[in-house]
Coordinates of C-alpha atoms and ligand atoms in Angstrom, one line a residue:
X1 CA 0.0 0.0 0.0
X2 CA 1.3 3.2 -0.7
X3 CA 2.2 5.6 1.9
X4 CA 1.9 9.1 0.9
X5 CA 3.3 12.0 3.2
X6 CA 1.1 15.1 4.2
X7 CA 1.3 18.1 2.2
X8 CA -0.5 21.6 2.3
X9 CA -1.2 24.0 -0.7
X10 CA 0.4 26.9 0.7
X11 CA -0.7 30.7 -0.2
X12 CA 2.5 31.8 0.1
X13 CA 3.7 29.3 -2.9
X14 CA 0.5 28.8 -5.0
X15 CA 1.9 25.3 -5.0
X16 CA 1.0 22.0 -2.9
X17 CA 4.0 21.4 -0.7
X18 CA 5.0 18.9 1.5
X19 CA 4.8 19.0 4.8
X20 CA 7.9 19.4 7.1
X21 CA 7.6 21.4 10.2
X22 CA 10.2 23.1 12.0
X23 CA 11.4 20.5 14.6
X24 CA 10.5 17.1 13.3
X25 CA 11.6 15.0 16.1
X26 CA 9.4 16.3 18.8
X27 CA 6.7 16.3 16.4
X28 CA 4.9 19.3 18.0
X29 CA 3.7 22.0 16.4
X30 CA 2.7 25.6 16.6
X31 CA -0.6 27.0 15.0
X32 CA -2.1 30.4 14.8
X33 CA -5.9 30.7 13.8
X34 CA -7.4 34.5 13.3
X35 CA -10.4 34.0 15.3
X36 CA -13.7 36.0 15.4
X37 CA -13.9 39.9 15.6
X38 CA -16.6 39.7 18.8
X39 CA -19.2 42.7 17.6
X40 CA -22.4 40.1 16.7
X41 CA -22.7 36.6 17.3
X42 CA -20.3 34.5 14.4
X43 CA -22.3 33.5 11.5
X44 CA -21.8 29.9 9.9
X45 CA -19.5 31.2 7.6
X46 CA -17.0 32.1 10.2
X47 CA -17.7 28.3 11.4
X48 CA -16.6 27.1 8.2
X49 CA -13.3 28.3 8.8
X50 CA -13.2 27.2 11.9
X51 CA -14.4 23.8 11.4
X52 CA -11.5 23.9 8.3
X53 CA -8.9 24.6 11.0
X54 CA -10.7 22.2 13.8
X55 CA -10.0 19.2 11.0
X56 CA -6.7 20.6 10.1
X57 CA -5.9 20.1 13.9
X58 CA -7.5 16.5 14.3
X59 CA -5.6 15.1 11.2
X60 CA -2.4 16.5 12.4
X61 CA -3.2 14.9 15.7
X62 CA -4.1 11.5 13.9
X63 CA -0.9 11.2 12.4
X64 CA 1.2 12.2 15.5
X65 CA 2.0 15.7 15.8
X66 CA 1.3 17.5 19.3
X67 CA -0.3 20.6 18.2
X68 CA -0.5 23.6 20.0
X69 CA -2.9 26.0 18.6
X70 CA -3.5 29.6 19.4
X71 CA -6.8 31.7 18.5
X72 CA -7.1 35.4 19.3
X73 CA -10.5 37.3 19.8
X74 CA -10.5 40.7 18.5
X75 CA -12.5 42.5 21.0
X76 CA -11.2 46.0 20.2
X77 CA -11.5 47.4 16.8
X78 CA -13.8 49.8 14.5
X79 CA -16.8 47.5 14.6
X80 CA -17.0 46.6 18.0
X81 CA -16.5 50.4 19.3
X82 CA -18.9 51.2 17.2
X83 CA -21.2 48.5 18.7
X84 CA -20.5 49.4 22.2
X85 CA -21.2 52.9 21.2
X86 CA -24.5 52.2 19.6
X87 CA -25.9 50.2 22.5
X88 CA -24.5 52.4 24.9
X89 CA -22.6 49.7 27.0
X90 CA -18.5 49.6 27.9
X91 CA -16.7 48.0 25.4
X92 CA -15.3 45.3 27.4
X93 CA -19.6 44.3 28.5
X94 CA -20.0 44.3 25.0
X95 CA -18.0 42.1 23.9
X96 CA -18.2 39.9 26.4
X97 CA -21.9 38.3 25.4
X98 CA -20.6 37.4 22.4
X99 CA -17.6 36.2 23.6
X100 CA -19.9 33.7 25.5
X101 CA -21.8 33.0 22.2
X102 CA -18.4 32.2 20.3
X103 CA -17.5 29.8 23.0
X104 CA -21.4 27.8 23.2
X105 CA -21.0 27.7 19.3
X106 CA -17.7 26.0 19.1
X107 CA -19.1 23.4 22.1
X108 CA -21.5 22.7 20.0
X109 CA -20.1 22.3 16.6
X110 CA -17.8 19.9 18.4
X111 CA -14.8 22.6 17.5
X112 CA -11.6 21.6 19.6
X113 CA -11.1 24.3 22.0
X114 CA -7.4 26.0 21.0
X115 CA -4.9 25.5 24.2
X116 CA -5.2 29.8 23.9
X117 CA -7.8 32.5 23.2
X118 CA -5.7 35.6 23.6
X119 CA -8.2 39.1 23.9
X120 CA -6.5 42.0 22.0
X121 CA -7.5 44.2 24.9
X122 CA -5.3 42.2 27.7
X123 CA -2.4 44.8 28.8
X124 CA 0.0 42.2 28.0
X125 CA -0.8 42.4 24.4
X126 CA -1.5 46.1 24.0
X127 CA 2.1 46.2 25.8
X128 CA 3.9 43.9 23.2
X129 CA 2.1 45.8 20.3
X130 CA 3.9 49.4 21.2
X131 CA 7.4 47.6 21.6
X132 CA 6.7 46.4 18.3
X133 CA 5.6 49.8 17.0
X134 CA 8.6 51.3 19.0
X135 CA 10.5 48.7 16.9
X136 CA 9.3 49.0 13.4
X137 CA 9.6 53.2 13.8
X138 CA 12.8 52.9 14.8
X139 CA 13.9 50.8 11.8
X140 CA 12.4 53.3 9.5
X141 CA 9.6 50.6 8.3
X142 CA 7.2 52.7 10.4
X143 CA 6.2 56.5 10.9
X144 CA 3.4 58.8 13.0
X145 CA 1.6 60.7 10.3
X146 CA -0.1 64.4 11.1
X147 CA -3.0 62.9 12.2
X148 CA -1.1 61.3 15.2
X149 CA -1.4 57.6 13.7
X150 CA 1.4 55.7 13.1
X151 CA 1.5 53.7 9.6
X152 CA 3.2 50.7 8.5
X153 CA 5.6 52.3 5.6
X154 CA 4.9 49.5 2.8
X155 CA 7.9 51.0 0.7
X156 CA 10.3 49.9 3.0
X157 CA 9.4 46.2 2.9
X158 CA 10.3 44.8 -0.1
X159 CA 8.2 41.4 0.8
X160 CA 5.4 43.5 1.0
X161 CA 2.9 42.0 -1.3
X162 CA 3.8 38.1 -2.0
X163 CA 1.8 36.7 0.1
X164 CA -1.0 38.1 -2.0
X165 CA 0.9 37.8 -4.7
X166 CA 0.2 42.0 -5.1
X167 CA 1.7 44.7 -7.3
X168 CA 2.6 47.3 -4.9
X169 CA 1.4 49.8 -7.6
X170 CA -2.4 48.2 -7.7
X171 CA -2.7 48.6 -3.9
X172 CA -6.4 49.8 -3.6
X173 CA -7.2 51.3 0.2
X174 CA -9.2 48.9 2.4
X175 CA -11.9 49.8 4.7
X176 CA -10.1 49.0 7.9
X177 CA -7.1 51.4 7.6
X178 CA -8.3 54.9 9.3
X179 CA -10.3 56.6 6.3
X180 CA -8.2 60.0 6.2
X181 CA -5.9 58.8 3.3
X182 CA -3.8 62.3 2.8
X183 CA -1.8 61.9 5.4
X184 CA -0.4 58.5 4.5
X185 CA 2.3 58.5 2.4
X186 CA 1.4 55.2 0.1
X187 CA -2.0 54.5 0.1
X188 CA -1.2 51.0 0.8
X189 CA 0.1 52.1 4.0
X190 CA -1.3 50.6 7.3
X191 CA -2.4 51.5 10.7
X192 CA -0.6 50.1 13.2
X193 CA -1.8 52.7 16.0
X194 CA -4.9 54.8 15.7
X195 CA -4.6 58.4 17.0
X196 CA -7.8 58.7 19.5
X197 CA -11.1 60.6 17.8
X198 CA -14.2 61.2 19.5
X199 CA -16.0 58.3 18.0
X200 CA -13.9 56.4 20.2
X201 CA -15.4 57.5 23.6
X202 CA -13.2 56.2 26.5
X203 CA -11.6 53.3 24.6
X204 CA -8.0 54.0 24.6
X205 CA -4.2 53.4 26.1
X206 CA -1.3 55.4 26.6
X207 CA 1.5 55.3 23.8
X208 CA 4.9 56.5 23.1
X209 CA 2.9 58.6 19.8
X210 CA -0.4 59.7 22.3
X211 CA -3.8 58.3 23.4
X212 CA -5.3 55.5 20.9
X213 CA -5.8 52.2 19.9
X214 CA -3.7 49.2 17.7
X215 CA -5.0 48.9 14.3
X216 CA -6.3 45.3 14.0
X217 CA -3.2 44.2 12.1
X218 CA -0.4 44.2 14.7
X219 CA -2.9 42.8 17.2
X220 CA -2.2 39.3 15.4
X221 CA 1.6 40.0 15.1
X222 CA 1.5 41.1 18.6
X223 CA -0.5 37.8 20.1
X224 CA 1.1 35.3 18.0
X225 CA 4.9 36.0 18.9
X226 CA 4.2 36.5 22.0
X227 CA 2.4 32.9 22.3
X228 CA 4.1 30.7 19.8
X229 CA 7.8 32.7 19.1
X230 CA 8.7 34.8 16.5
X231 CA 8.5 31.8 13.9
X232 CA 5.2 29.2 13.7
X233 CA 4.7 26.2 11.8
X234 CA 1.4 26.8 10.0
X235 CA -1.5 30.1 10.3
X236 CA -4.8 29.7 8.9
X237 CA -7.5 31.9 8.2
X238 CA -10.2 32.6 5.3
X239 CA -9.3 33.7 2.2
X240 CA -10.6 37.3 2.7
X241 CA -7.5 37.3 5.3
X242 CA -4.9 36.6 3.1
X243 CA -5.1 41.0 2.2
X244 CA -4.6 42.8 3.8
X245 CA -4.7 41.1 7.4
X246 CA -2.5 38.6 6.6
X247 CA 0.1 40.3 4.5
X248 CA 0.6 42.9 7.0
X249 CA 0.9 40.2 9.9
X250 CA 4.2 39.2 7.6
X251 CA 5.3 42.7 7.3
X252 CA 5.3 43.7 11.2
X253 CA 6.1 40.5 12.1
X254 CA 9.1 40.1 10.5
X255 CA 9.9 44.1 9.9
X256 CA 10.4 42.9 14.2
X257 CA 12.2 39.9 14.1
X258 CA 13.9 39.6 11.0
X259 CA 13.0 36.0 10.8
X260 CA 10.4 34.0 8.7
X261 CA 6.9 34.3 10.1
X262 CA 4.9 31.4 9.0
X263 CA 6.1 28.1 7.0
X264 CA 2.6 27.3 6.1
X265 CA 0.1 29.5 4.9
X266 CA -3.5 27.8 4.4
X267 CA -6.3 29.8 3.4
X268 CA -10.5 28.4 3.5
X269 CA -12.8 29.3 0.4
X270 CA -15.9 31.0 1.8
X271 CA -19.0 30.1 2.4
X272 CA -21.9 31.6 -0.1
X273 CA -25.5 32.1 -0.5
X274 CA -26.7 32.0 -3.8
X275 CA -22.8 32.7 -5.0
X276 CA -22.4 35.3 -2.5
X277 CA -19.9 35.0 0.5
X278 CA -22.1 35.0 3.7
X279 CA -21.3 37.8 5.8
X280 CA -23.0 40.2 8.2
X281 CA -22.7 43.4 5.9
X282 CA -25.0 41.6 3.4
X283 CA -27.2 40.1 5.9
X284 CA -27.5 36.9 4.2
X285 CA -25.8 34.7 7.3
X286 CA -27.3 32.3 9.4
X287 CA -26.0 32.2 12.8
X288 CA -25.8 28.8 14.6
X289 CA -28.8 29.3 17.0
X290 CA -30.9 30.1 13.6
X291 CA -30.5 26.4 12.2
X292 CA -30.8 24.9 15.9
X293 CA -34.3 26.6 16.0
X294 CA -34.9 24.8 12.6
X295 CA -34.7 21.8 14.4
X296 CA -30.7 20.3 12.8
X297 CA -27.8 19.5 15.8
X298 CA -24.7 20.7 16.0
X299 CA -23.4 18.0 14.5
X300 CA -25.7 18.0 11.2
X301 CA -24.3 21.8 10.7
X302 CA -21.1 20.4 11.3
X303 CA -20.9 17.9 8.7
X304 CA -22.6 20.6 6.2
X305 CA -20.3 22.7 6.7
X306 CA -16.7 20.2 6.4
X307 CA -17.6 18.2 3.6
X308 CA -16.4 19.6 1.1
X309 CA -12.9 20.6 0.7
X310 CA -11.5 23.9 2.5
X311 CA -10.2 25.2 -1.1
X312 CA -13.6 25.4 -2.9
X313 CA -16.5 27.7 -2.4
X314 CA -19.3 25.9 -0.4
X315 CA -22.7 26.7 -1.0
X316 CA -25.2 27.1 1.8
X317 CA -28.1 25.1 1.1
X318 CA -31.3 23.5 2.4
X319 CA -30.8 20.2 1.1
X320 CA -27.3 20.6 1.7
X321 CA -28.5 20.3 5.4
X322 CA -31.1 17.4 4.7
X323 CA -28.5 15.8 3.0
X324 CA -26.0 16.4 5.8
X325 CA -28.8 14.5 8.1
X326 CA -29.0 11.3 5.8
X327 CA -25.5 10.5 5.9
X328 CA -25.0 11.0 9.5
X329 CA -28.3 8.3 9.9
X330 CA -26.2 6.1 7.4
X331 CA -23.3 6.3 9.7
X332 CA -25.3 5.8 13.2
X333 CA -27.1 2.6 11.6
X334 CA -23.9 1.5 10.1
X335 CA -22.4 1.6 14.1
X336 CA -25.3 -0.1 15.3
X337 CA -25.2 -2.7 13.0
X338 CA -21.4 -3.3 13.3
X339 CA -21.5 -3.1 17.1
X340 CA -24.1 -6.1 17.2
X341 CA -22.1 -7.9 14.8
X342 CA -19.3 -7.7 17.2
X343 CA -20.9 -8.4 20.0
X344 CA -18.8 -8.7 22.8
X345 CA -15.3 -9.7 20.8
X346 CA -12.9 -8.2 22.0
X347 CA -10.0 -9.1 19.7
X348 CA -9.8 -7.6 16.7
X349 CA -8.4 -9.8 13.2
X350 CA -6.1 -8.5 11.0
X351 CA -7.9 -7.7 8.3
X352 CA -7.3 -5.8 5.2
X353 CA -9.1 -2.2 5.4
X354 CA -7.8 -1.3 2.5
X355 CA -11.0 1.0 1.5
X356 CA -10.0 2.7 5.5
X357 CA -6.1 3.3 5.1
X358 CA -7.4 4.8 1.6
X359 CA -9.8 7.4 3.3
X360 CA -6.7 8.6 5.9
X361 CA -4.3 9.1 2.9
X362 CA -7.4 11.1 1.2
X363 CA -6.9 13.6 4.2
X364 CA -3.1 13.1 3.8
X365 CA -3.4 15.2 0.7
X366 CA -3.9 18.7 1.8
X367 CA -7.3 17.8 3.7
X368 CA -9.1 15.7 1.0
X369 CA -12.1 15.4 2.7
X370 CA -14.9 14.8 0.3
X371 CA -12.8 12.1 -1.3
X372 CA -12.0 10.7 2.2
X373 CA -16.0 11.2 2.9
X374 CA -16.6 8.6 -0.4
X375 CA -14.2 6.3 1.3
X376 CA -16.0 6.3 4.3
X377 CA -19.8 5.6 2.6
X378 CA -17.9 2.8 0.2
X379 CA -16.9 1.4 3.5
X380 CA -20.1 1.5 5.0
X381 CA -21.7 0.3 1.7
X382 CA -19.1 -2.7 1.7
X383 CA -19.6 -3.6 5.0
X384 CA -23.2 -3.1 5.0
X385 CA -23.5 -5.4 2.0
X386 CA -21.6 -8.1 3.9
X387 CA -23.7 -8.0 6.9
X388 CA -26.5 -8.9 4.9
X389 CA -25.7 -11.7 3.7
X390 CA -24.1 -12.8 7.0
X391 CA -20.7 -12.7 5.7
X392 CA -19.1 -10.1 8.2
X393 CA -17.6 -12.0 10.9
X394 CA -17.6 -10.6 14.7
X395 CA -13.5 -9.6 14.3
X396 CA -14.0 -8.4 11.1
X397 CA -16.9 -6.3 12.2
X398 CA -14.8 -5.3 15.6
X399 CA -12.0 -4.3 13.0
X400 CA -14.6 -1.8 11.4
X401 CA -15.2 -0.2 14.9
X402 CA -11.6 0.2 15.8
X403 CA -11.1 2.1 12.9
X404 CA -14.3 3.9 12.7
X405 CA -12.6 5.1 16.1
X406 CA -9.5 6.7 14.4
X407 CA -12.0 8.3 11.9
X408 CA -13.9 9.9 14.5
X409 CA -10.8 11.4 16.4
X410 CA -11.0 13.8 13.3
X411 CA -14.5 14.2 12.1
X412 CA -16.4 13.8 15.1
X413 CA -19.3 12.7 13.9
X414 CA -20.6 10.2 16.3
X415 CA -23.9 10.2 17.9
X416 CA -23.2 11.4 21.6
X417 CA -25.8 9.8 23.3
X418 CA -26.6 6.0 23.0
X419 CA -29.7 6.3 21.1
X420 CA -33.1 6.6 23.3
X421 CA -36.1 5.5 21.8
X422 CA -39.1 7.4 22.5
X423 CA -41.9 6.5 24.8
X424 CA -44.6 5.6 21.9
X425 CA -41.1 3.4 19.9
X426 CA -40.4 1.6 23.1
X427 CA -44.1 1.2 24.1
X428 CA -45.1 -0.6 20.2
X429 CA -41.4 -2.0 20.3
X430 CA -42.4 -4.1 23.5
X431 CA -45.9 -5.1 22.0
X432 CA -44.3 -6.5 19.0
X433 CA -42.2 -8.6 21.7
X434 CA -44.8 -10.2 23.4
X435 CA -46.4 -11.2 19.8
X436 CA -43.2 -12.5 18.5
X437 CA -43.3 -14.5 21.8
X438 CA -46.8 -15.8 21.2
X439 CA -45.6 -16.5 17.0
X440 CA -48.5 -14.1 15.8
X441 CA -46.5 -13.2 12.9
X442 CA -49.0 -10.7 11.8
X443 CA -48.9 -8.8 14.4
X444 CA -45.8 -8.5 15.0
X445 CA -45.5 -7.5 11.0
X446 CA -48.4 -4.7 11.8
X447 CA -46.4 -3.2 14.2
X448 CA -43.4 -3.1 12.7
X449 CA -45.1 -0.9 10.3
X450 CA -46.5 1.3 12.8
X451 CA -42.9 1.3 14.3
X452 CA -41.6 2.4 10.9
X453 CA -44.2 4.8 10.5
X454 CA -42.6 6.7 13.5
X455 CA -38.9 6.7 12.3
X456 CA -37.5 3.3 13.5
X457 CA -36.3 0.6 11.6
X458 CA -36.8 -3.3 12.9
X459 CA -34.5 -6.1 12.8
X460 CA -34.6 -9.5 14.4
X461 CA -31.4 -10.7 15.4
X462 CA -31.3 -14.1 17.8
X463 CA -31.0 -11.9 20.4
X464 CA -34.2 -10.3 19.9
X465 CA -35.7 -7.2 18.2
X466 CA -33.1 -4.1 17.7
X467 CA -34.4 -0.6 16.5
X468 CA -32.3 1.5 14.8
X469 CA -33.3 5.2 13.3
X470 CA -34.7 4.5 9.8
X471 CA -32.6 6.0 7.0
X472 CA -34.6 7.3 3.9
X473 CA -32.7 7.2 0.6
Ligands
AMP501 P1 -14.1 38.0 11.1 O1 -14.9 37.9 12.4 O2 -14.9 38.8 10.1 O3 -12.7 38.6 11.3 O4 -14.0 36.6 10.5 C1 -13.5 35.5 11.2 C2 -13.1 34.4 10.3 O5 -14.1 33.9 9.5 C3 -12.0 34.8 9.3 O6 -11.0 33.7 9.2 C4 -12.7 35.0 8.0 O7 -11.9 34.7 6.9 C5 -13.8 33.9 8.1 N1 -15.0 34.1 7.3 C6 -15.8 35.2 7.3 N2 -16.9 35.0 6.4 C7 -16.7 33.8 5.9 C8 -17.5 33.0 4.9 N3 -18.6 33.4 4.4 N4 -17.0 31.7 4.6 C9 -15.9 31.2 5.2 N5 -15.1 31.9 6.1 C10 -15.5 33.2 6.5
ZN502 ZN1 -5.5 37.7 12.6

């Protein structure tokens, strides 16, 4: 069987690369994640970045590595003063609801909390972003302008622009560099500390260059050396990040410590509506609590939202989300039905998952899921086919599960609860019992119908009935 190594399209690159990290030995690994701007609750786009990043982590983990991840909240920055302001609240009380919300969602999405959730507003940071400042000015890759802010000078860094994979000269302005361009001296220039205005209210800190507040930019720089180093192994984000956010995390970063930033730069396509990325400003998002109230889990928006693969535009559909529900059915009747196969064996026989190993190496290949996803259903069809006909032996069968268990580590997929029938299931379930006892066949046929009627599938095994939810296709 061939054993292919893991490898990453990088941005930086354009190009699929494989994957060597900075200390191979240990086999740990550092990992920054841009993590929510905390003004409104996260839509599900934001989630499918972070579910990208959640199964970047859990594959890593699968095949050894120790990763240590880092996700910062951005808790101060235009919109969120401007939230605070509108609903009349401190900044910090703001912020902190949907701090909350951020932190429910990911439980529920089954996200893998990161070891660190920096705030932006924690002294320590707002502390490491003026020596940085302090830094970059005194180098000459930084100056204060006449309206007091200090600006990343773009000029001076002749990277400036391959991450992006930019022409200096096409440098358009971006919306969240302070508005007053004239007193820049590239347009493409950058905030890295923003001069206090009124609309800022009492949301500022002392600086070498006056009262204000760090452009959202060196925030990142500023967290992620001070947590991982001045060099990490991979940073993620969505694409939107990639420019300016990103490219001036490279700048300041490095403008600081004159080292390489980031070896791996991996970027999520977003998620649309009708061809349209989902996002706040266009009010097309759904947040998680929306599609709760519609009656899907957590785990049904997970699996809508990961299975297809982190480079191409997902769309957000309905039957997207029905279809998300069938396969997870598939996959909870396929456990039940492999774990009475098994029955109590506890051994497990060498056999050949061939069709398993082939769904790991899919992942293997910078995050293949949705061919790792048609590994995993040819599986289940495979298997399922030899249960029928009684060919699946108990180790065979106990061979499924143990590897079904590896698979899980990184989708995390599985049913939490063991399932609970409902009251009316059990009640008909128990009837059909007794009439199986008695052999009144046609009874026991009638309410098997009714039983199906409500959702639950029937199947005699010779230790009795088993239900199982009933999976339409
Ligand atoms: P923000 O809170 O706007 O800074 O975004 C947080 C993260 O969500 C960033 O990594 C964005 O790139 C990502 N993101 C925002 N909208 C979408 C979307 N529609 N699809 C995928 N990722 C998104
Ligand atoms: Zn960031």
């Amino acid at each position: 069987m061939k054993n292919m190594s893991l490898r990453f399209f990088n941005t930086y690159s354009r190009q699929l690369e494989d994957f060597e990290p900075r200390d191979p030995a240990s086999r740990k690994l550092d990992i920054y994640t841009c993590g929510p701007t905390v003004y409104s609750r996260a839509h599900i786009g934001n989630f499918r970045a972070y579910i990208f990043e959640d199964l970047l982590q859990r594959h890593l983990e699968l095949r050894g590595y120790k990763v240590h991840r880092v996700m910062n909240i951005t808790d101060v920055d235009d919109k969120t003063i401007r939230g605070a302001r509108e609903a009349k609240i401190a900044l910090q009380k703001f912020t902190e609801q949907f701090k909350q919300a951020f932190f429910e969602d990911i439980e529920t999405l089954r996200i893998k909390r990161a070891d660190e959730f920096p705030s932006a507003t924690d002294q320590r940071y707002i502390d490491r972003m003026i020596e940085m400042i302090n830094t970059l000015v005194s180098r000459g890759l930084a100056y204060q302008a006449e309206d007091k802010s200090v600006y990343f000078r773009i000029n001076k860094f002749p990277d400036y622009g391959k991450l992006a994979h930019f022409d200096l000269t096409q440098l358009q302005s971006t919306g969240r560099v302070k508005h007053d361009e004239y007193d820049k001296e590239h347009i493409g220039d950058f905030a890295l500390w923003k001069a206090w205005d009124e609309e800022d209210g009492d949301v500022a800190w002392e600086s070498p260059w006056g009262r204000g507040r760090p452009g959202w930019h060196i925030e990142c720089s500023a967290m992620a050396t001070a947590l991982l180093g001045d060099q990490i192994d991979i940073h993620c984000g969505g694409v939107d990040n990639i420019f300016p956010h990103h490219e001036a995390e490279i700048a300041q970063s490095e403008g600081v410590t004159g080292k390489k930033f980031v070896r791996y730069w991996l970027h999520c396509a977003h998620l649309l509506v009708d061809g349209q990325k989902m996002s706040k400003s266009l009010g097309n998002f759904y947040t998680l609590p929306d599609l709760l109230k519609k009656g899907y889990t957590g785990r049904d928006i997970r699996y809508a939202l990961m299975r297809v693969h982190y480079r191409a535009p997902l769309n957000f559909t309905w039957e997207g989300m029905e279809e998300a529900r069938q396969a997870l059915a598939r996959i909870d009747e396929w456990l039940v039905r492999l774990r009475e196969t098994a029955g109590d064996k506890i051994d497990n026989k060498n056999v050949d998952l061939e069709l398993g190993q082939q769904f790991e190496e899919a992942l293997d290949d910078d995050l293949n899921i949705s061919a790792a996803l048609g590994f995993l259903f040819e599986s289940i069809r495979e298997t399922n086919r030899a249960m029928d006909r009684g060919e699946l032996d108990a180790a065979s069968a106990k061979a499924w599960l143990n590897w079904w268990e590896r698979v899980n580590s990184v989708l995390a997929l599985e049913i939490e609860t063991a399932v609970v029938l409902p009251a009316d299931v059990a009640q008909l379930a128990e009837q059909r019992e007794n009439a199986r006892r008695e052999k009144n066949w046609k009874r026991s046929d009638e309410l098997r119908d009714r039983i199906l009627e409500l959702g639950w599938e029937t199947r005699d095994t010779k230790d009795g009935q088993k239900l199982a939810p009933h999976v339409k296709v």
